[in-house]
mmCIF file of C-alpha atoms in Angstrom:
data_model
loop_
_atom_site.group_PDB
_atom_site.id
_atom_site.type_symbol
_atom_site.label_atom_id
_atom_site.label_comp_id
_atom_site.label_asym_id
_atom_site.label_seq_id
_atom_site.Cartn_x
_atom_site.Cartn_y
_atom_site.Cartn_z
ATOM 1 C CA MET A 84 -5.484 108.863 26.020
ATOM 2 C CA LYS A 85 -2.305 110.871 26.583
ATOM 3 C CA VAL A 86 -0.162 112.054 23.651
ATOM 4 C CA ALA A 87 2.897 114.258 23.153
ATOM 5 C CA ARG A 88 2.346 116.631 20.231
ATOM 6 C CA PHE A 89 4.884 118.842 18.493
ATOM 7 C CA TYR A 90 3.470 122.298 17.734
ATOM 8 C CA ALA A 91 6.612 124.333 17.072
ATOM 9 C CA PRO A 92 10.301 124.333 18.028
ATOM 10 C CA GLY A 93 10.391 124.391 21.814
ATOM 11 C CA ASP A 94 6.668 123.628 22.038
ATOM 12 C CA ILE A 95 5.856 119.956 22.682
ATOM 13 C CA ARG A 96 2.608 119.559 24.606
ATOM 14 C CA LEU A 97 1.370 116.636 26.673
ATOM 15 C CA GLU A 98 -2.331 116.490 25.878
ATOM 16 C CA ASP A 99 -5.462 114.391 26.130
ATOM 17 C CA ALA A 100 -6.760 113.003 22.852
ATOM 18 C CA PRO A 101 -9.487 110.546 21.828
ATOM 19 C CA GLU A 102 -8.353 106.993 21.173
ATOM 20 C CA PRO A 103 -7.990 106.454 17.412
ATOM 21 C CA GLU A 104 -9.770 103.661 15.575
ATOM 22 C CA PRO A 105 -8.267 101.738 12.657
ATOM 23 C CA GLY A 106 -9.571 102.278 9.163
ATOM 24 C CA PRO A 107 -9.371 99.782 6.299
ATOM 25 C CA GLY A 108 -5.916 98.196 6.070
ATOM 26 C CA GLU A 109 -4.748 99.688 9.382
ATOM 27 C CA LEU A 110 -3.798 98.371 12.815
ATOM 28 C CA LYS A 111 -4.412 99.947 16.197
ATOM 29 C CA ILE A 112 -1.706 99.196 18.736
ATOM 30 C CA ARG A 113 -1.205 99.865 22.419
ATOM 31 C CA VAL A 114 2.228 101.466 22.617
ATOM 32 C CA ARG A 115 4.398 99.755 25.212
ATOM 33 C CA ASN A 116 7.727 101.401 24.392
ATOM 34 C CA CYS A 117 8.883 104.193 22.131
ATOM 35 C CA SER A 118 12.570 104.940 22.486
ATOM 36 C CA THR A 119 14.089 108.358 21.916
ATOM 37 C CA CYS A 120 17.000 109.462 19.763
ATOM 38 C CA GLY A 121 18.939 112.523 18.683
ATOM 39 C CA THR A 122 16.488 113.098 15.845
ATOM 40 C CA ASP A 123 13.711 113.651 18.382
ATOM 41 C CA VAL A 124 15.869 116.315 20.019
ATOM 42 C CA LYS A 125 16.494 118.018 16.671
ATOM 43 C CA ILE A 126 12.768 118.023 15.894
ATOM 44 C CA SER A 127 11.947 119.451 19.323
ATOM 45 C CA ARG A 128 14.465 122.268 18.841
ATOM 46 C CA PHE A 129 14.230 123.057 15.143
ATOM 47 C CA GLY A 130 11.191 121.286 13.712
ATOM 48 C CA HIS A 131 11.378 119.365 10.444
ATOM 49 C CA HIS A 132 10.299 120.203 6.912
ATOM 50 C CA HIS A 133 8.240 116.984 6.691
ATOM 51 C CA ILE A 134 6.290 117.717 9.875
ATOM 52 C CA VAL A 135 3.119 119.786 9.614
ATOM 53 C CA PRO A 136 2.089 120.572 13.219
ATOM 54 C CA PRO A 137 0.448 119.469 15.344
ATOM 55 C CA ARG A 138 2.019 116.020 15.127
ATOM 56 C CA VAL A 139 2.464 113.220 17.645
ATOM 57 C CA MET A 140 6.194 112.407 17.662
ATOM 58 C CA GLY A 141 7.972 109.094 18.236
ATOM 59 C CA HIS A 142 9.300 106.576 15.711
ATOM 60 C CA GLU A 143 11.115 103.750 17.596
ATOM 61 C CA ILE A 144 7.947 101.749 18.142
ATOM 62 C CA ALA A 145 6.961 98.576 19.969
ATOM 63 C CA GLY A 146 3.557 97.580 21.284
ATOM 64 C CA GLU A 147 0.703 95.115 21.058
ATOM 65 C CA VAL A 148 -2.164 94.896 18.600
ATOM 66 C CA VAL A 149 -5.539 96.075 19.920
ATOM 67 C CA ALA A 150 -7.653 95.951 16.755
ATOM 68 C CA ALA A 151 -7.334 95.420 13.026
ATOM 69 C CA GLY A 152 -9.162 97.369 10.350
ATOM 70 C CA ASP A 153 -11.156 95.871 7.497
ATOM 71 C CA GLY A 154 -9.058 93.805 5.135
ATOM 72 C CA VAL A 155 -6.186 93.196 7.549
ATOM 73 C CA GLU A 156 -5.268 89.538 7.894
ATOM 74 C CA GLY A 157 -2.718 87.741 10.032
ATOM 75 C CA TRP A 158 -2.876 90.010 13.083
ATOM 76 C CA ALA A 159 -4.946 89.628 16.229
ATOM 77 C CA GLY A 160 -5.385 91.378 19.550
ATOM 78 C CA GLY A 161 -2.446 90.800 21.872
ATOM 79 C CA ASP A 162 0.125 90.209 19.115
ATOM 80 C CA ARG A 163 3.432 91.815 20.135
ATOM 81 C CA VAL A 164 4.805 93.950 17.302
ATOM 82 C CA GLN A 165 7.603 96.277 16.252
ATOM 83 C CA VAL A 166 6.858 98.909 13.593
ATOM 84 C CA ILE A 167 9.212 100.447 11.030
ATOM 85 C CA ALA A 168 9.893 104.180 11.077
ATOM 86 C CA ALA A 169 10.808 104.885 7.437
ATOM 87 C CA ILE A 170 7.999 103.886 5.064
ATOM 88 C CA PRO A 171 8.950 103.183 1.438
ATOM 89 C CA ASP A 172 6.167 103.176 -1.117
ATOM 90 C CA GLY A 173 7.362 99.853 -2.543
ATOM 91 C CA THR A 174 6.594 100.891 -6.123
ATOM 92 C CA CYS A 175 8.998 103.674 -7.152
ATOM 93 C CA SER A 176 11.995 103.078 -9.407
ATOM 94 C CA GLU A 177 14.398 102.738 -6.454
ATOM 95 C CA CYS A 178 12.139 100.337 -4.560
ATOM 96 C CA ALA A 179 11.815 98.280 -7.752
ATOM 97 C CA ARG A 180 15.624 98.043 -7.765
ATOM 98 C CA GLY A 181 15.618 96.816 -4.173
ATOM 99 C CA ARG A 182 16.824 100.137 -2.747
ATOM 100 C CA MET A 183 13.995 100.903 -0.358
ATOM 101 C CA THR A 184 16.217 103.048 1.881
ATOM 102 C CA VAL A 185 16.344 105.693 -0.849
ATOM 103 C CA CYS A 186 12.699 105.460 -1.914
ATOM 104 C CA THR A 187 11.784 108.624 -3.786
ATOM 105 C CA ALA A 188 8.399 108.821 -2.000
ATOM 106 C CA GLN A 189 9.468 107.739 1.482
ATOM 107 C CA GLU A 190 7.345 108.816 4.431
ATOM 108 C CA SER A 191 7.963 108.351 8.152
ATOM 109 C CA MET A 192 6.156 107.616 11.379
ATOM 110 C CA GLY A 193 6.125 110.631 13.672
ATOM 111 C CA TYR A 194 6.612 112.907 10.661
ATOM 112 C CA HIS A 195 3.927 112.285 8.030
ATOM 113 C CA TYR A 196 1.845 110.141 10.417
ATOM 114 C CA ASP A 197 1.242 110.376 14.158
ATOM 115 C CA GLY A 198 3.896 108.463 16.030
ATOM 116 C CA ALA A 199 4.212 106.540 19.272
ATOM 117 C CA PHE A 200 4.664 109.113 22.026
ATOM 118 C CA ALA A 201 1.084 108.163 22.849
ATOM 119 C CA GLU A 202 -0.815 105.433 24.644
ATOM 120 C CA TYR A 203 -2.392 104.188 21.412
ATOM 121 C CA MET A 204 -1.557 104.729 17.756
ATOM 122 C CA ILE A 205 -2.622 103.728 14.273
ATOM 123 C CA VAL A 206 -0.246 101.852 11.981
ATOM 124 C CA PRO A 207 -1.027 103.129 8.464
ATOM 125 C CA ALA A 208 -2.011 100.746 5.678
ATOM 126 C CA LYS A 209 1.147 101.826 3.797
ATOM 127 C CA VAL A 210 3.241 100.244 6.559
ATOM 128 C CA LEU A 211 1.458 96.920 6.361
ATOM 129 C CA ALA A 212 1.684 96.979 2.550
ATOM 130 C CA VAL A 213 5.508 96.836 2.706
ATOM 131 C CA ASP A 214 5.701 94.260 5.538
ATOM 132 C CA GLY A 215 6.605 96.969 8.016
ATOM 133 C CA VAL A 216 5.067 95.303 11.077
ATOM 134 C CA ASN A 217 7.179 92.586 12.674
ATOM 135 C CA ARG A 218 6.370 90.042 15.351
ATOM 136 C CA ILE A 219 8.525 90.450 18.425
ATOM 137 C CA PRO A 220 10.347 87.158 19.140
ATOM 138 C CA ASP A 221 9.619 85.305 22.350
ATOM 139 C CA GLY A 222 11.972 86.417 25.090
ATOM 140 C CA VAL A 223 12.457 89.904 23.619
ATOM 141 C CA SER A 224 10.917 92.706 25.681
ATOM 142 C CA PHE A 225 8.996 95.625 24.221
ATOM 143 C CA ALA A 226 11.847 97.933 25.268
ATOM 144 C CA GLU A 227 14.409 95.818 23.442
ATOM 145 C CA ALA A 228 12.161 95.598 20.385
ATOM 146 C CA SER A 229 11.929 99.394 20.223
ATOM 147 C CA VAL A 230 15.704 99.466 19.679
ATOM 148 C CA ALA A 231 15.291 97.362 16.532
ATOM 149 C CA GLU A 232 14.696 100.512 14.470
ATOM 150 C CA PRO A 233 18.084 102.178 15.139
ATOM 151 C CA LEU A 234 19.716 98.751 14.959
ATOM 152 C CA ALA A 235 18.177 98.315 11.499
ATOM 153 C CA CYS A 236 19.821 101.571 10.412
ATOM 154 C CA VAL A 237 23.157 100.295 11.712
ATOM 155 C CA LEU A 238 22.729 97.062 9.750
ATOM 156 C CA ASN A 239 22.122 99.030 6.564
ATOM 157 C CA GLY A 240 25.216 101.147 7.163
ATOM 158 C CA GLN A 241 27.461 98.169 7.816
ATOM 159 C CA GLU A 242 26.157 96.256 4.819
ATOM 160 C CA LEU A 243 26.917 99.232 2.574
ATOM 161 C CA ALA A 244 30.407 99.571 4.120
ATOM 162 C CA ARG A 245 30.912 95.802 3.754
ATOM 163 C CA VAL A 246 32.044 95.199 7.319
ATOM 164 C CA GLY A 247 33.263 91.625 7.470
ATOM 165 C CA GLU A 248 35.574 88.951 8.806
ATOM 166 C CA GLY A 249 38.947 90.171 10.010
ATOM 167 C CA ASP A 250 38.274 93.876 9.535
ATOM 168 C CA ASP A 251 39.678 96.524 11.827
ATOM 169 C CA VAL A 252 36.788 98.937 12.421
ATOM 170 C CA VAL A 253 36.809 102.421 13.913
ATOM 171 C CA VAL A 254 33.546 103.893 15.227
ATOM 172 C CA PHE A 255 33.391 107.652 15.817
ATOM 173 C CA GLY A 256 30.756 108.543 18.400
ATOM 174 C CA SER A 257 29.784 106.605 21.537
ATOM 175 C CA GLY A 258 26.074 107.375 21.645
ATOM 176 C CA PRO A 259 23.497 104.593 21.309
ATOM 177 C CA VAL A 260 24.103 104.246 17.573
ATOM 178 C CA GLY A 261 27.872 104.129 18.079
ATOM 179 C CA CYS A 262 27.404 101.410 20.706
ATOM 180 C CA LEU A 263 25.223 99.429 18.293
ATOM 181 C CA HIS A 264 27.871 99.802 15.579
ATOM 182 C CA VAL A 265 30.485 98.291 17.899
ATOM 183 C CA ARG A 266 28.281 95.291 18.616
ATOM 184 C CA VAL A 267 27.159 94.761 15.024
ATOM 185 C CA ALA A 268 30.765 94.946 13.782
ATOM 186 C CA ARG A 269 31.673 92.198 16.231
ATOM 187 C CA ALA A 270 28.680 90.120 15.128
ATOM 188 C CA ARG A 271 29.836 90.497 11.506
ATOM 189 C CA GLY A 272 33.287 89.133 12.354
ATOM 190 C CA ALA A 273 35.428 92.242 12.799
ATOM 191 C CA ALA A 274 38.855 91.481 14.227
ATOM 192 C CA ARG A 275 39.122 94.645 16.298
ATOM 193 C CA VAL A 276 36.788 97.546 16.971
ATOM 194 C CA PHE A 277 38.048 100.916 18.204
ATOM 195 C CA LEU A 278 35.667 103.507 19.665
ATOM 196 C CA VAL A 279 36.465 107.233 19.377
ATOM 197 C CA GLU A 280 34.669 109.916 21.378
ATOM 198 C CA VAL A 281 35.519 113.500 22.400
ATOM 199 C CA ASN A 282 33.369 113.415 25.556
ATOM 200 C CA ALA A 283 35.412 111.464 28.121
ATOM 201 C CA GLU A 284 32.497 110.727 30.452
ATOM 202 C CA ARG A 285 30.316 109.476 27.621
ATOM 203 C CA LEU A 286 33.187 107.362 26.266
ATOM 204 C CA HIS A 287 33.766 105.739 29.663
ATOM 205 C CA GLN A 288 30.056 104.914 30.043
ATOM 206 C CA ALA A 289 29.789 103.402 26.566
ATOM 207 C CA ALA A 290 33.088 101.500 26.712
ATOM 208 C CA ALA A 291 32.084 99.883 30.000
ATOM 209 C CA LEU A 292 29.080 98.388 28.211
ATOM 210 C CA VAL A 293 30.272 97.486 24.711
ATOM 211 C CA LYS A 294 33.954 96.875 25.526
ATOM 212 C CA PRO A 295 35.772 98.007 22.356
ATOM 213 C CA ASP A 296 39.343 96.851 21.815
ATOM 214 C CA ALA A 297 40.372 100.436 22.489
ATOM 215 C CA ALA A 298 38.441 103.444 23.779
ATOM 216 C CA ILE A 299 40.103 106.529 22.300
ATOM 217 C CA ASP A 300 39.455 109.908 23.883
ATOM 218 C CA GLY A 301 39.502 112.172 20.843
ATOM 219 C CA GLY A 302 39.475 115.214 23.098
ATOM 220 C CA VAL A 303 43.024 114.563 24.327
ATOM 221 C CA THR A 304 44.432 112.064 21.813
ATOM 222 C CA ASP A 305 44.971 112.315 18.066
ATOM 223 C CA ALA A 306 42.637 109.563 16.897
ATOM 224 C CA VAL A 307 44.391 109.197 13.552
ATOM 225 C CA GLU A 308 47.804 108.649 15.151
ATOM 226 C CA GLU A 309 46.334 106.304 17.749
ATOM 227 C CA VAL A 310 44.592 104.079 15.202
ATOM 228 C CA LEU A 311 47.644 103.989 12.954
ATOM 229 C CA ALA A 312 49.816 103.017 15.928
ATOM 230 C CA ARG A 313 47.426 100.251 16.969
ATOM 231 C CA THR A 314 47.307 98.838 13.432
ATOM 232 C CA GLY A 315 51.059 98.892 12.827
ATOM 233 C CA GLY A 316 50.728 101.863 10.475
ATOM 234 C CA ARG A 317 48.307 100.068 8.136
ATOM 235 C CA GLY A 318 45.109 101.824 9.233
ATOM 236 C CA ALA A 319 41.523 100.643 9.553
ATOM 237 C CA ASP A 320 39.516 98.694 7.011
ATOM 238 C CA VAL A 321 36.301 100.509 7.927
ATOM 239 C CA ALA A 322 35.608 103.793 9.700
ATOM 240 C CA ILE A 323 32.042 104.653 10.688
ATOM 241 C CA THR A 324 31.181 108.222 11.654
ATOM 242 C CA ALA A 325 28.230 107.688 13.978
ATOM 243 C CA ALA A 326 28.193 111.363 14.908
ATOM 244 C CA ALA A 327 27.137 114.580 13.194
ATOM 245 C CA SER A 328 30.740 115.705 12.848
ATOM 246 C CA GLY A 329 32.459 116.910 9.709
ATOM 247 C CA ALA A 330 35.772 116.794 11.611
ATOM 248 C CA ALA A 331 35.230 113.082 12.283
ATOM 249 C CA GLN A 332 34.457 112.467 8.607
ATOM 250 C CA GLU A 333 37.716 114.139 7.629
ATOM 251 C CA GLN A 334 39.715 112.310 10.303
ATOM 252 C CA ALA A 335 38.275 108.996 9.183
ATOM 253 C CA GLN A 336 39.721 109.406 5.702
ATOM 254 C CA ARG A 337 43.224 109.859 7.124
ATOM 255 C CA LEU A 338 43.304 106.630 9.109
ATOM 256 C CA MET A 339 42.202 104.223 6.385
ATOM 257 C CA ALA A 340 44.076 101.170 5.163
ATOM 258 C CA PRO A 341 44.332 100.584 1.400
ATOM 259 C CA GLY A 342 40.914 99.589 0.098
ATOM 260 C CA GLY A 343 39.251 101.012 3.211
ATOM 261 C CA ARG A 344 35.643 102.124 3.419
ATOM 262 C CA VAL A 345 34.449 105.261 5.193
ATOM 263 C CA SER A 346 30.792 105.211 6.212
ATOM 264 C CA LEU A 347 29.395 108.750 6.394
ATOM 265 C CA PHE A 348 26.691 107.394 8.685
ATOM 266 C CA GLY A 349 25.863 110.511 10.672
ATOM 267 C CA GLY A 350 24.389 113.366 8.666
ATOM 268 C CA LEU A 351 25.784 116.870 9.040
ATOM 269 C CA PRO A 352 23.900 120.084 9.845
ATOM 270 C CA LYS A 353 22.125 121.413 6.769
ATOM 271 C CA ASP A 354 23.896 124.762 7.090
ATOM 272 C CA ASP A 355 27.347 123.130 7.228
ATOM 273 C CA PRO A 356 27.325 119.927 5.144
ATOM 274 C CA VAL A 357 30.615 120.291 3.242
ATOM 275 C CA ILE A 358 33.857 118.498 4.190
ATOM 276 C CA SER A 359 37.307 118.263 2.617
ATOM 277 C CA VAL A 360 38.316 115.170 0.673
ATOM 278 C CA ASP A 361 41.871 114.445 -0.426
ATOM 279 C CA ALA A 362 41.053 113.000 -3.836
ATOM 280 C CA ASN A 363 44.575 111.680 -4.298
ATOM 281 C CA ARG A 364 44.349 109.691 -1.071
ATOM 282 C CA VAL A 365 41.047 108.225 -2.251
ATOM 283 C CA HIS A 366 42.543 107.539 -5.683
ATOM 284 C CA TYR A 367 45.851 105.949 -4.775
ATOM 285 C CA ARG A 368 44.610 103.986 -1.752
ATOM 286 C CA GLU A 369 41.409 102.903 -3.513
ATOM 287 C CA LEU A 370 39.205 104.178 -0.710
ATOM 288 C CA SER A 371 35.415 104.277 -0.757
ATOM 289 C CA LEU A 372 33.201 106.930 0.835
ATOM 290 C CA VAL A 373 29.796 105.389 1.483
ATOM 291 C CA GLY A 374 26.518 106.969 2.553
ATOM 292 C CA ALA A 375 23.832 105.344 4.690
ATOM 293 C CA ASN A 376 20.215 106.486 4.901
ATOM 294 C CA GLY A 377 17.912 104.790 7.388
ATOM 295 C CA SER A 378 16.736 101.232 6.906
ATOM 296 C CA SER A 379 14.338 99.035 4.973
ATOM 297 C CA PRO A 380 11.533 96.864 6.373
ATOM 298 C CA ALA A 381 13.799 93.837 5.846
ATOM 299 C CA HIS A 382 16.531 95.452 7.973
ATOM 300 C CA ASN A 383 14.020 95.867 10.816
ATOM 301 C CA ALA A 384 13.079 92.186 10.648
ATOM 302 C CA ARG A 385 16.740 91.147 10.715
ATOM 303 C CA ALA A 386 17.430 93.496 13.606
ATOM 304 C CA LEU A 387 14.776 91.749 15.686
ATOM 305 C CA GLU A 388 16.323 88.396 14.809
ATOM 306 C CA LEU A 389 19.750 89.580 15.968
ATOM 307 C CA ILE A 390 18.289 90.821 19.251
ATOM 308 C CA GLY A 391 16.304 87.639 19.770
ATOM 309 C CA SER A 392 19.271 85.381 19.071
ATOM 310 C CA GLY A 393 21.505 87.321 21.451
ATOM 311 C CA GLN A 394 24.014 88.154 18.712
ATOM 312 C CA VAL A 395 23.443 91.876 19.320
ATOM 313 C CA PRO A 396 22.339 92.516 22.913
ATOM 314 C CA VAL A 397 20.538 95.814 23.492
ATOM 315 C CA GLU A 398 18.881 95.549 26.906
ATOM 316 C CA ASP A 399 21.886 96.932 28.781
ATOM 317 C CA LEU A 400 22.052 99.954 26.455
ATOM 318 C CA ILE A 401 18.656 101.110 27.754
ATOM 319 C CA THR A 402 19.830 103.190 30.675
ATOM 320 C CA HIS A 403 16.628 105.120 31.385
ATOM 321 C CA ARG A 404 12.924 104.156 31.283
ATOM 322 C CA LEU A 405 10.510 107.065 31.750
ATOM 323 C CA PRO A 406 6.737 107.593 31.511
ATOM 324 C CA LEU A 407 5.203 109.669 28.738
ATOM 325 C CA ASP A 408 4.679 112.678 30.993
ATOM 326 C CA ALA A 409 8.460 112.791 31.524
ATOM 327 C CA LEU A 410 9.190 113.144 27.794
ATOM 328 C CA HIS A 411 10.815 116.556 28.275
ATOM 329 C CA ASP A 412 13.154 115.016 30.856
ATOM 330 C CA ALA A 413 13.958 112.225 28.408
ATOM 331 C CA LEU A 414 14.836 114.678 25.648
ATOM 332 C CA ASP A 415 16.996 116.623 28.099
ATOM 333 C CA LEU A 416 18.925 113.451 28.980
ATOM 334 C CA VAL A 417 19.548 112.793 25.284
ATOM 335 C CA THR A 418 20.560 116.419 24.663
ATOM 336 C CA ARG A 419 23.110 116.357 27.482
ATOM 337 C CA GLY A 420 24.496 112.962 26.521
ATOM 338 C CA ALA A 421 23.725 111.789 30.054
ATOM 339 C CA ALA A 422 22.239 108.470 28.913
ATOM 340 C CA ILE A 423 22.889 105.768 26.361
ATOM 341 C CA LYS A 424 19.315 104.887 25.380
ATOM 342 C CA VAL A 425 16.198 106.457 26.866
ATOM 343 C CA THR A 426 12.872 104.731 26.315
ATOM 344 C CA ILE A 427 9.389 106.077 26.949
ATOM 345 C CA GLU A 428 6.778 103.691 28.412
ATOM 346 C CA PRO A 429 3.356 105.334 27.874
#
């Protein structure tokens, strides 16, 4: 079979490899789609401290079951499945408290285990042990199902930020995750959703698809002033920074309504993770700054339900479908911001 293996920053090789076979508690799947994201680009350029090369990358996974290992029940050849990326252990103190997204022993597909930039892959027993394999609903394509993983992360972020009925929501960043945030906010009953982006071309492309109430070009317009003007000076109830931008995180704090919640959804570079916070603004306006780290197996299952029900469409966000041997082209598209969502079809 063909695989894409990470060896070192700038060194991802398309190689031949023997087909793997499932051990006890494992599943073997035929990968049908593995979508790409900004994290894949970061790994390709800088590596990752959890990846010991060589490692098959790819963590937005959808495919069909080929074989089940000893002891696996409930799955048969041909079953269409989506697989979680972040793997909680299910037993640590945080998992016991229901906080699987901050599991102290979390592992990940494509990091600790070979991922899905391959024709076939093994789903580890640890994934099955935490209900991390989900049936793809009828009518949902493999490509759509592969988007369930980032959608699950968006669900976690919006639950933590308590996005709800009647909220005015601002989303910073119009990449695939920003687009999903716009759609999930609408599904959760937001009154208005404003999309902020500093890349005009990318903003136009995203806004044409997800149709925010306002598309704000942060490269030429003061986003804070614009949001305040559009909300009659009150500000937004929720701001979500779906971009790795400390400037956006600081701007978000300045456009909040009393009682507002700022979701620091996008992580910052490890060499520049510090932002300014006006503690008096937080104090007197009773603001909340909320983190968001990945998703749980339950978020993945709910994400598939939202896709299947049509509440959160994702098919139109998939702008490029490429074969495995075009992975470098796919990563280039993501790097340049020339696509919304790029999926690999091995």
